[in-house]
mmCIF file of C-alpha atoms in Angstrom:
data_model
loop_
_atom_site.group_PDB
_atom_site.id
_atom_site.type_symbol
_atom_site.label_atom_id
_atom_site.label_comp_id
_atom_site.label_asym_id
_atom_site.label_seq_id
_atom_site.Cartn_x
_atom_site.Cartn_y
_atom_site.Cartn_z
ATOM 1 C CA UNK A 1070 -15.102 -8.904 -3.708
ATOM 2 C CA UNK A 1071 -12.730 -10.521 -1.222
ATOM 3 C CA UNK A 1072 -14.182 -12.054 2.517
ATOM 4 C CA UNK A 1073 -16.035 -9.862 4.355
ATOM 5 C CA UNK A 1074 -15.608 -11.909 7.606
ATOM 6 C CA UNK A 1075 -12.274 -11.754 9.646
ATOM 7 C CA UNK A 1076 -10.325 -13.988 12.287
ATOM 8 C CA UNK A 1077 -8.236 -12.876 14.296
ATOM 9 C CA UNK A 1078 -4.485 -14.424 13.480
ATOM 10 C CA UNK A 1079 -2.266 -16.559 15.608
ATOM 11 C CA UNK A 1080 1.068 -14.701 14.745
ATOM 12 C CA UNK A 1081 2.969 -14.196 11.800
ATOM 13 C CA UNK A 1082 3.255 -17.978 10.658
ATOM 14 C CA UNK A 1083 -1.080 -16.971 10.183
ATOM 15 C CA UNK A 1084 -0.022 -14.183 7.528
ATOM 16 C CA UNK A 1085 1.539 -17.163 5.015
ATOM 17 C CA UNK A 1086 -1.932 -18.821 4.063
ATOM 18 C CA UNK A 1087 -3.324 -15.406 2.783
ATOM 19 C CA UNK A 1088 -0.606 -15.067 0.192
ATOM 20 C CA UNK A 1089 -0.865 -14.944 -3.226
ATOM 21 C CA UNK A 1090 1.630 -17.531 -3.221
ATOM 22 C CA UNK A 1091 2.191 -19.045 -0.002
ATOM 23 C CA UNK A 1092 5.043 -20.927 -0.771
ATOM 24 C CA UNK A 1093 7.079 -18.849 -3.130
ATOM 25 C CA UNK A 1094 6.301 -15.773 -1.027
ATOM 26 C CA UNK A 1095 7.659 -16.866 2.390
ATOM 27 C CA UNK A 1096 11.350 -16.997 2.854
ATOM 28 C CA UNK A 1097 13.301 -15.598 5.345
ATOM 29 C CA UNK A 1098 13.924 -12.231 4.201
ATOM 30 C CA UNK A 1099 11.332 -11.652 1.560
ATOM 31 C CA UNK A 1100 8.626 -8.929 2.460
ATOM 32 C CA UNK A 1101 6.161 -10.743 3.267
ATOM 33 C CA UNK A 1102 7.581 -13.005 6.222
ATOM 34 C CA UNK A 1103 9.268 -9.774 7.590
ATOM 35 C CA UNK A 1104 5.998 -7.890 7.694
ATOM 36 C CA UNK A 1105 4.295 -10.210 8.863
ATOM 37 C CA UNK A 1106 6.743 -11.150 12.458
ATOM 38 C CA UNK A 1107 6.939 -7.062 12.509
ATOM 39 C CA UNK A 1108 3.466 -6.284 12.478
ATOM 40 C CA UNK A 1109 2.778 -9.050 14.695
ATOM 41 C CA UNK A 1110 5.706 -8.022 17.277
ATOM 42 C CA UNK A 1111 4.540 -4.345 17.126
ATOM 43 C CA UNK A 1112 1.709 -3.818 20.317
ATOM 44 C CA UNK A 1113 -0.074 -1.998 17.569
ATOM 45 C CA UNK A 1114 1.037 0.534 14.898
ATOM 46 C CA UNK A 1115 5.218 -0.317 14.481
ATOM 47 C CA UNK A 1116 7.474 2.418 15.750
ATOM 48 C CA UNK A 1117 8.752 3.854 12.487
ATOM 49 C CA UNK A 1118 4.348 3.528 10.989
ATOM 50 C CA UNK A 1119 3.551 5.462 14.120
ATOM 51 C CA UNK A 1120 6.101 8.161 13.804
ATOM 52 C CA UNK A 1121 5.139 8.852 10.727
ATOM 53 C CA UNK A 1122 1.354 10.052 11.724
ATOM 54 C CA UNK A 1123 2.572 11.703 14.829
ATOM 55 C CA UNK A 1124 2.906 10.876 18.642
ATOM 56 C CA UNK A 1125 -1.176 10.622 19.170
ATOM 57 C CA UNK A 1126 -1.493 7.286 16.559
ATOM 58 C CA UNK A 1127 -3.730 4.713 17.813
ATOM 59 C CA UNK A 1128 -3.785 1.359 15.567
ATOM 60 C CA UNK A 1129 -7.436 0.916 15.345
ATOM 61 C CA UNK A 1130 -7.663 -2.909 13.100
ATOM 62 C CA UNK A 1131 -5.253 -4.430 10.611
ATOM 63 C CA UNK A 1132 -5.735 -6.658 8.059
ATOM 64 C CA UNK A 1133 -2.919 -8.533 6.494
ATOM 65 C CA UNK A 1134 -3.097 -9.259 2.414
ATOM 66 C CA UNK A 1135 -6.882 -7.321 2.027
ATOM 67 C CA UNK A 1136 -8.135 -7.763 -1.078
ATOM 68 C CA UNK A 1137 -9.464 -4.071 -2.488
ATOM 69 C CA UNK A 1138 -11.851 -4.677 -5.856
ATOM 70 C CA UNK A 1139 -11.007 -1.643 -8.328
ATOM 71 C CA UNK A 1140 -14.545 -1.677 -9.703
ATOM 72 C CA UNK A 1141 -13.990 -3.895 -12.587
ATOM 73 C CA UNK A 1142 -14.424 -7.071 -13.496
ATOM 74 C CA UNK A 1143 -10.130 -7.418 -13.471
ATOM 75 C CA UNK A 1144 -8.333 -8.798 -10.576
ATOM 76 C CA UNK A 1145 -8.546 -6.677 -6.911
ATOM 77 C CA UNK A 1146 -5.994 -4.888 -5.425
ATOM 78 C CA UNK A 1147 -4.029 -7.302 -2.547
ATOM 79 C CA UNK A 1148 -2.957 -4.791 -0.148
ATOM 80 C CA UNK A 1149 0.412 -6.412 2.070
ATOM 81 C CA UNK A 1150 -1.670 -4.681 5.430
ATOM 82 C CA UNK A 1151 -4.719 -2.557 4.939
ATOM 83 C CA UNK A 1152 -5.107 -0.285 8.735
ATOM 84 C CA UNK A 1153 -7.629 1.756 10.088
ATOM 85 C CA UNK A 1154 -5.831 4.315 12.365
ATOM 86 C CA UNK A 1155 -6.925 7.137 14.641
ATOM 87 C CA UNK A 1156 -4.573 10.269 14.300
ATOM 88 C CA UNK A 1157 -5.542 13.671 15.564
ATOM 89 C CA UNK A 1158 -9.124 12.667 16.261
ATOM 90 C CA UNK A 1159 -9.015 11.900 12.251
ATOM 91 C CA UNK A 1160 -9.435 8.383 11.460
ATOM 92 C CA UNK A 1161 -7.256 7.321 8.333
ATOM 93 C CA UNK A 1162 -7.784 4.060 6.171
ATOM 94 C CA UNK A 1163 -4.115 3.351 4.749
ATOM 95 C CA UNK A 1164 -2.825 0.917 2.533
ATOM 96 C CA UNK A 1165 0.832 -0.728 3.413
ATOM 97 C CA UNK A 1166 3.721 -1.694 0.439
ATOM 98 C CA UNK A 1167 6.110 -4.009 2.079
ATOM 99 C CA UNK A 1168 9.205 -4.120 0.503
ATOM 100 C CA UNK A 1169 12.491 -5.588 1.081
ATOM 101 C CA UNK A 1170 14.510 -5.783 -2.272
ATOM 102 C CA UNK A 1171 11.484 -6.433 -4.601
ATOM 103 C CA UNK A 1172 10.417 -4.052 -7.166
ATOM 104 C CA UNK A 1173 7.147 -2.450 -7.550
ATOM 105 C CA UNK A 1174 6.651 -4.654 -10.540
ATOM 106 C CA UNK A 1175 5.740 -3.605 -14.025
ATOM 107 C CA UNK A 1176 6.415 0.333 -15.122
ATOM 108 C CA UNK A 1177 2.635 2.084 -16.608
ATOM 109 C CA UNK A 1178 4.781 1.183 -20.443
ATOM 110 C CA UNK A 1179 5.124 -2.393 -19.416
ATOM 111 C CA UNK A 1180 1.748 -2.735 -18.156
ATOM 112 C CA UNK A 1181 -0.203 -1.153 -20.550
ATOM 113 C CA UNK A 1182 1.659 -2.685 -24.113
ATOM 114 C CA UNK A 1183 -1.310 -3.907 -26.262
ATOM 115 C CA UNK A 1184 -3.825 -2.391 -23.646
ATOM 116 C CA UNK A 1185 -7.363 -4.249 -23.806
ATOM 117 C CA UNK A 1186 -10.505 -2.374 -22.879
ATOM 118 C CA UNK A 1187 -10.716 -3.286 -19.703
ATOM 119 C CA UNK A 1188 -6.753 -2.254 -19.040
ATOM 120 C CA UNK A 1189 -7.906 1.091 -20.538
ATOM 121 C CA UNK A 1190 -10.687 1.668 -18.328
ATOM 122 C CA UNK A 1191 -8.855 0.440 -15.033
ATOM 123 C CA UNK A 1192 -6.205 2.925 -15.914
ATOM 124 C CA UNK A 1193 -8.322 5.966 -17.006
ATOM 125 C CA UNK A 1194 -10.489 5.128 -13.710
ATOM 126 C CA UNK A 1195 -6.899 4.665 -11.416
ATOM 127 C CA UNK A 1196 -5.868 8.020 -13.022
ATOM 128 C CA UNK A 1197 -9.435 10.070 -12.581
ATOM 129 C CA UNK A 1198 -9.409 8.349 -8.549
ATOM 130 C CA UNK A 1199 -6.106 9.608 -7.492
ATOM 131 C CA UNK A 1200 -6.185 13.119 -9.807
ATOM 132 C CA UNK A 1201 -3.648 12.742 -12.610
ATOM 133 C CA UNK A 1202 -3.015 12.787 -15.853
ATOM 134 C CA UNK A 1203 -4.440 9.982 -18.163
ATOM 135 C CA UNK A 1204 -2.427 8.560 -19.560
ATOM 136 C CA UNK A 1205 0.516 9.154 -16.578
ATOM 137 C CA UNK A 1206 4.176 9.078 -17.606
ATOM 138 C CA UNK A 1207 5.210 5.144 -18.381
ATOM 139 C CA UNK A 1208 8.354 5.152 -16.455
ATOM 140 C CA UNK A 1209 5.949 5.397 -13.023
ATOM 141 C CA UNK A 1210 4.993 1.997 -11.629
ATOM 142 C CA UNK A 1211 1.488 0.179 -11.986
ATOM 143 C CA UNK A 1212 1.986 -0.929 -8.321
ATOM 144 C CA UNK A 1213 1.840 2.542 -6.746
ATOM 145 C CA UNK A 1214 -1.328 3.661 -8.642
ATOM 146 C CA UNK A 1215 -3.626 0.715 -7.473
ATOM 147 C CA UNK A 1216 -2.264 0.736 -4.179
ATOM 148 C CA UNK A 1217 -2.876 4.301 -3.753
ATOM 149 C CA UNK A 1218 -6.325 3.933 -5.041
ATOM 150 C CA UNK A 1219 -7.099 1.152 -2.232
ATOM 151 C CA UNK A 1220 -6.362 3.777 0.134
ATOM 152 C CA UNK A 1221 -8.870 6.051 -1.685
ATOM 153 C CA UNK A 1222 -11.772 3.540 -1.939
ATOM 154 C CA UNK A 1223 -11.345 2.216 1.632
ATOM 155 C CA UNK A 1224 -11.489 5.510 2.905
ATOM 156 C CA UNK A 1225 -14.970 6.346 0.808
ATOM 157 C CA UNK A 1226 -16.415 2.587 2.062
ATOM 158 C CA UNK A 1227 -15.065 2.880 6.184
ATOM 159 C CA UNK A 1228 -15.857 6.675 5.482
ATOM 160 C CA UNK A 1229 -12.745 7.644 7.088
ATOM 161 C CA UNK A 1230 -11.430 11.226 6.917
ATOM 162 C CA UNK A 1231 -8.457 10.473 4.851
ATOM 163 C CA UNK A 1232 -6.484 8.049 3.068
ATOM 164 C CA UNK A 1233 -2.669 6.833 3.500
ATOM 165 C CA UNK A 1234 -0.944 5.094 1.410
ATOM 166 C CA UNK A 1235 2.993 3.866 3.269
ATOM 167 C CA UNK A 1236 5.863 1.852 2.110
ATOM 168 C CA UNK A 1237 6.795 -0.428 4.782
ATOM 169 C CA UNK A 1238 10.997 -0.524 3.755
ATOM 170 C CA UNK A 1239 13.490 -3.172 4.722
ATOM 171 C CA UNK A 1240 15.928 -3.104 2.213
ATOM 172 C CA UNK A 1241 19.119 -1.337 3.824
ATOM 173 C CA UNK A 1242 19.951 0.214 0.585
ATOM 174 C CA UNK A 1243 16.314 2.114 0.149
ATOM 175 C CA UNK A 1244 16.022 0.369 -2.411
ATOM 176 C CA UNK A 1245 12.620 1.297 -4.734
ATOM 177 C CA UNK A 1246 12.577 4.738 -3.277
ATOM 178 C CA UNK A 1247 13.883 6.553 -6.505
ATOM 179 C CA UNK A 1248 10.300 4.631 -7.931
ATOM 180 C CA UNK A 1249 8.516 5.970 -4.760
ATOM 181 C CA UNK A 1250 9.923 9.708 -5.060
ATOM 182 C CA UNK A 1251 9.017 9.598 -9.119
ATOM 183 C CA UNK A 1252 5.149 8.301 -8.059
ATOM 184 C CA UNK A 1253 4.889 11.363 -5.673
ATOM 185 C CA UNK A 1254 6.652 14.080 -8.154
ATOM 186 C CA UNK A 1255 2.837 13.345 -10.034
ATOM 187 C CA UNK A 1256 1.374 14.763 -6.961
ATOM 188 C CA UNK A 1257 4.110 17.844 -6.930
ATOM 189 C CA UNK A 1258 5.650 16.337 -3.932
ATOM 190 C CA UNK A 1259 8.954 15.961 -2.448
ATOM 191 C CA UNK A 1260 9.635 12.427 -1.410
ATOM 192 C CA UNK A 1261 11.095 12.036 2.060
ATOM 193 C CA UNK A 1262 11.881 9.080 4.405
ATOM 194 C CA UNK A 1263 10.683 8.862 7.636
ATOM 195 C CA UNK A 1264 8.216 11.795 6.630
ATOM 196 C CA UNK A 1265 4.675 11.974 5.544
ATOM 197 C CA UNK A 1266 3.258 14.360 2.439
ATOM 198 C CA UNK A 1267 0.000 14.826 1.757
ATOM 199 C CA UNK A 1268 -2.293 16.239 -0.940
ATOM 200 C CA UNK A 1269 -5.803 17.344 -1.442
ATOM 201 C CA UNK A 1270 -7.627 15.373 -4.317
ATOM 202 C CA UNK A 1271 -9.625 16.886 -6.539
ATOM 203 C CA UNK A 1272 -12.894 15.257 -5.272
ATOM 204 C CA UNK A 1273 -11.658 16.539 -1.845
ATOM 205 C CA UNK A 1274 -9.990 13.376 -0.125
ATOM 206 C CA UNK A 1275 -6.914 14.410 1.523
ATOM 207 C CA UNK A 1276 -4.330 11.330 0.696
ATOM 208 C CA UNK A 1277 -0.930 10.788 2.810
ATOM 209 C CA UNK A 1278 2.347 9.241 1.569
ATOM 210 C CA UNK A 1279 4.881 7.799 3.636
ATOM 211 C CA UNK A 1280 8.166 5.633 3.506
ATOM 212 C CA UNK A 1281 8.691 4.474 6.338
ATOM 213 C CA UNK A 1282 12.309 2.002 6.959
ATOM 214 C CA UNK A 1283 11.501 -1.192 8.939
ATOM 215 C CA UNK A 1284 13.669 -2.295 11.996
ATOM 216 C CA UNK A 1285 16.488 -4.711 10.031
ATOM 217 C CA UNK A 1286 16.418 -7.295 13.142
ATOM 218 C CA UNK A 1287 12.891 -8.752 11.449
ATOM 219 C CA UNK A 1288 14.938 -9.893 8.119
ATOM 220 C CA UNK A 1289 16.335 -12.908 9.443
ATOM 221 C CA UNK A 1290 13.243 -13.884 11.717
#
């Protein structure tokens, strides 16, 4: 379980201590940094997050690098920005992927080579949370699953109405989306940019998906 008290920050340059890896993580350019100043410069939700859940949007709280636990002993869930956001009189816990030209890491094959018990029971319980098949297709990224499931179990512990779970895009070329669009085709949905999808869970949660492509101009900040 990750801190359950919160500061407010003091700008981006705040975001850097909460990394993983504060030092390797922050270069001009990398997702992290850029987030961070575009978050920061946004006077709540950024533009292109905001279009995506309609005209209405209100950012309600962000938190940058929240730690999600996946109900194992393994390691949590560290979400780039977890929001609570008011939409429609709905309120919506989402989980934010910043990306700029990293990957989304290790494919489900990668990940699960010589699975231990515990990798086995993450994955069944990732799979059974966000209503797919177990196991899922290996080409499909480890990433998206456990991202998509902190959406899920933040909405069931702030009790929101639904989940979200958005990529946060810098890279000029789109690059990752082809990963993205694969991750959604589990759900039977069409990948768009700029356009949220959304599906009904089996244990009822309705769960959005988004890409939404970041304002270049925060790259080189």
């Amino acid at each position: 379980m990750g801190k359950m008290i919160y500061v407010p920050t003091a700008g981006a340059q705040s975001w850097q201590a909460l990394l993983a890896d504060p030092t390797k993580q922050w270069p001009t350019g990398y997702s992290a940094r850029t987030l961070a100043h575009c978050w920061e410069a946004a006077e709540g939700l950024p533009p292109e997050i905001a279009a995506l859940f309609g005209s209405d949007t209100e950012l309600l709280i962000a938190i940058p690098e929240h730690k999600v636990s996946l109900r194992d002993t393994g390691r949590e869930s560290q979400t780039d920005v977890f929001a609570l956001v008011k939409s429609s009189n709905r309120t919506i816990a989402v989980a934010v992927e910043g990306k700029v030209n990293e990957s989304f890491g290790p494919t489900i094959s990668d990940w699960y080579v010589d699975a231990s018990l515990r990798k086995q029971q993450r994955l069944a319980f990732l799979c059974e949370l966000i209503g797919t098949e177990c196991p899922p297709p290996g080409d499909i990224h480890y990433q998206l699953f456990h991202r998509a499931a902190s959406a899920i179990l933040e909405a069931d512990r702030f009790k929101t109405d639904d989940a979200a779970m958005i990529v946060h895009s810098f890279a000029q070329d789109r690059r990752g989306f082809d990963a993205y669009a694969a991750f959604l085709d589990l759900f039977e949905l069409a990948a768009e940019a700029g356009k949220l999808v959304s599906k009904t869970l089996p244990h009822g949660r309705t769960i959005h998906f988004g890409w939404a492509q970041g304002d270049p101009r925060f790259l080189s900040l």
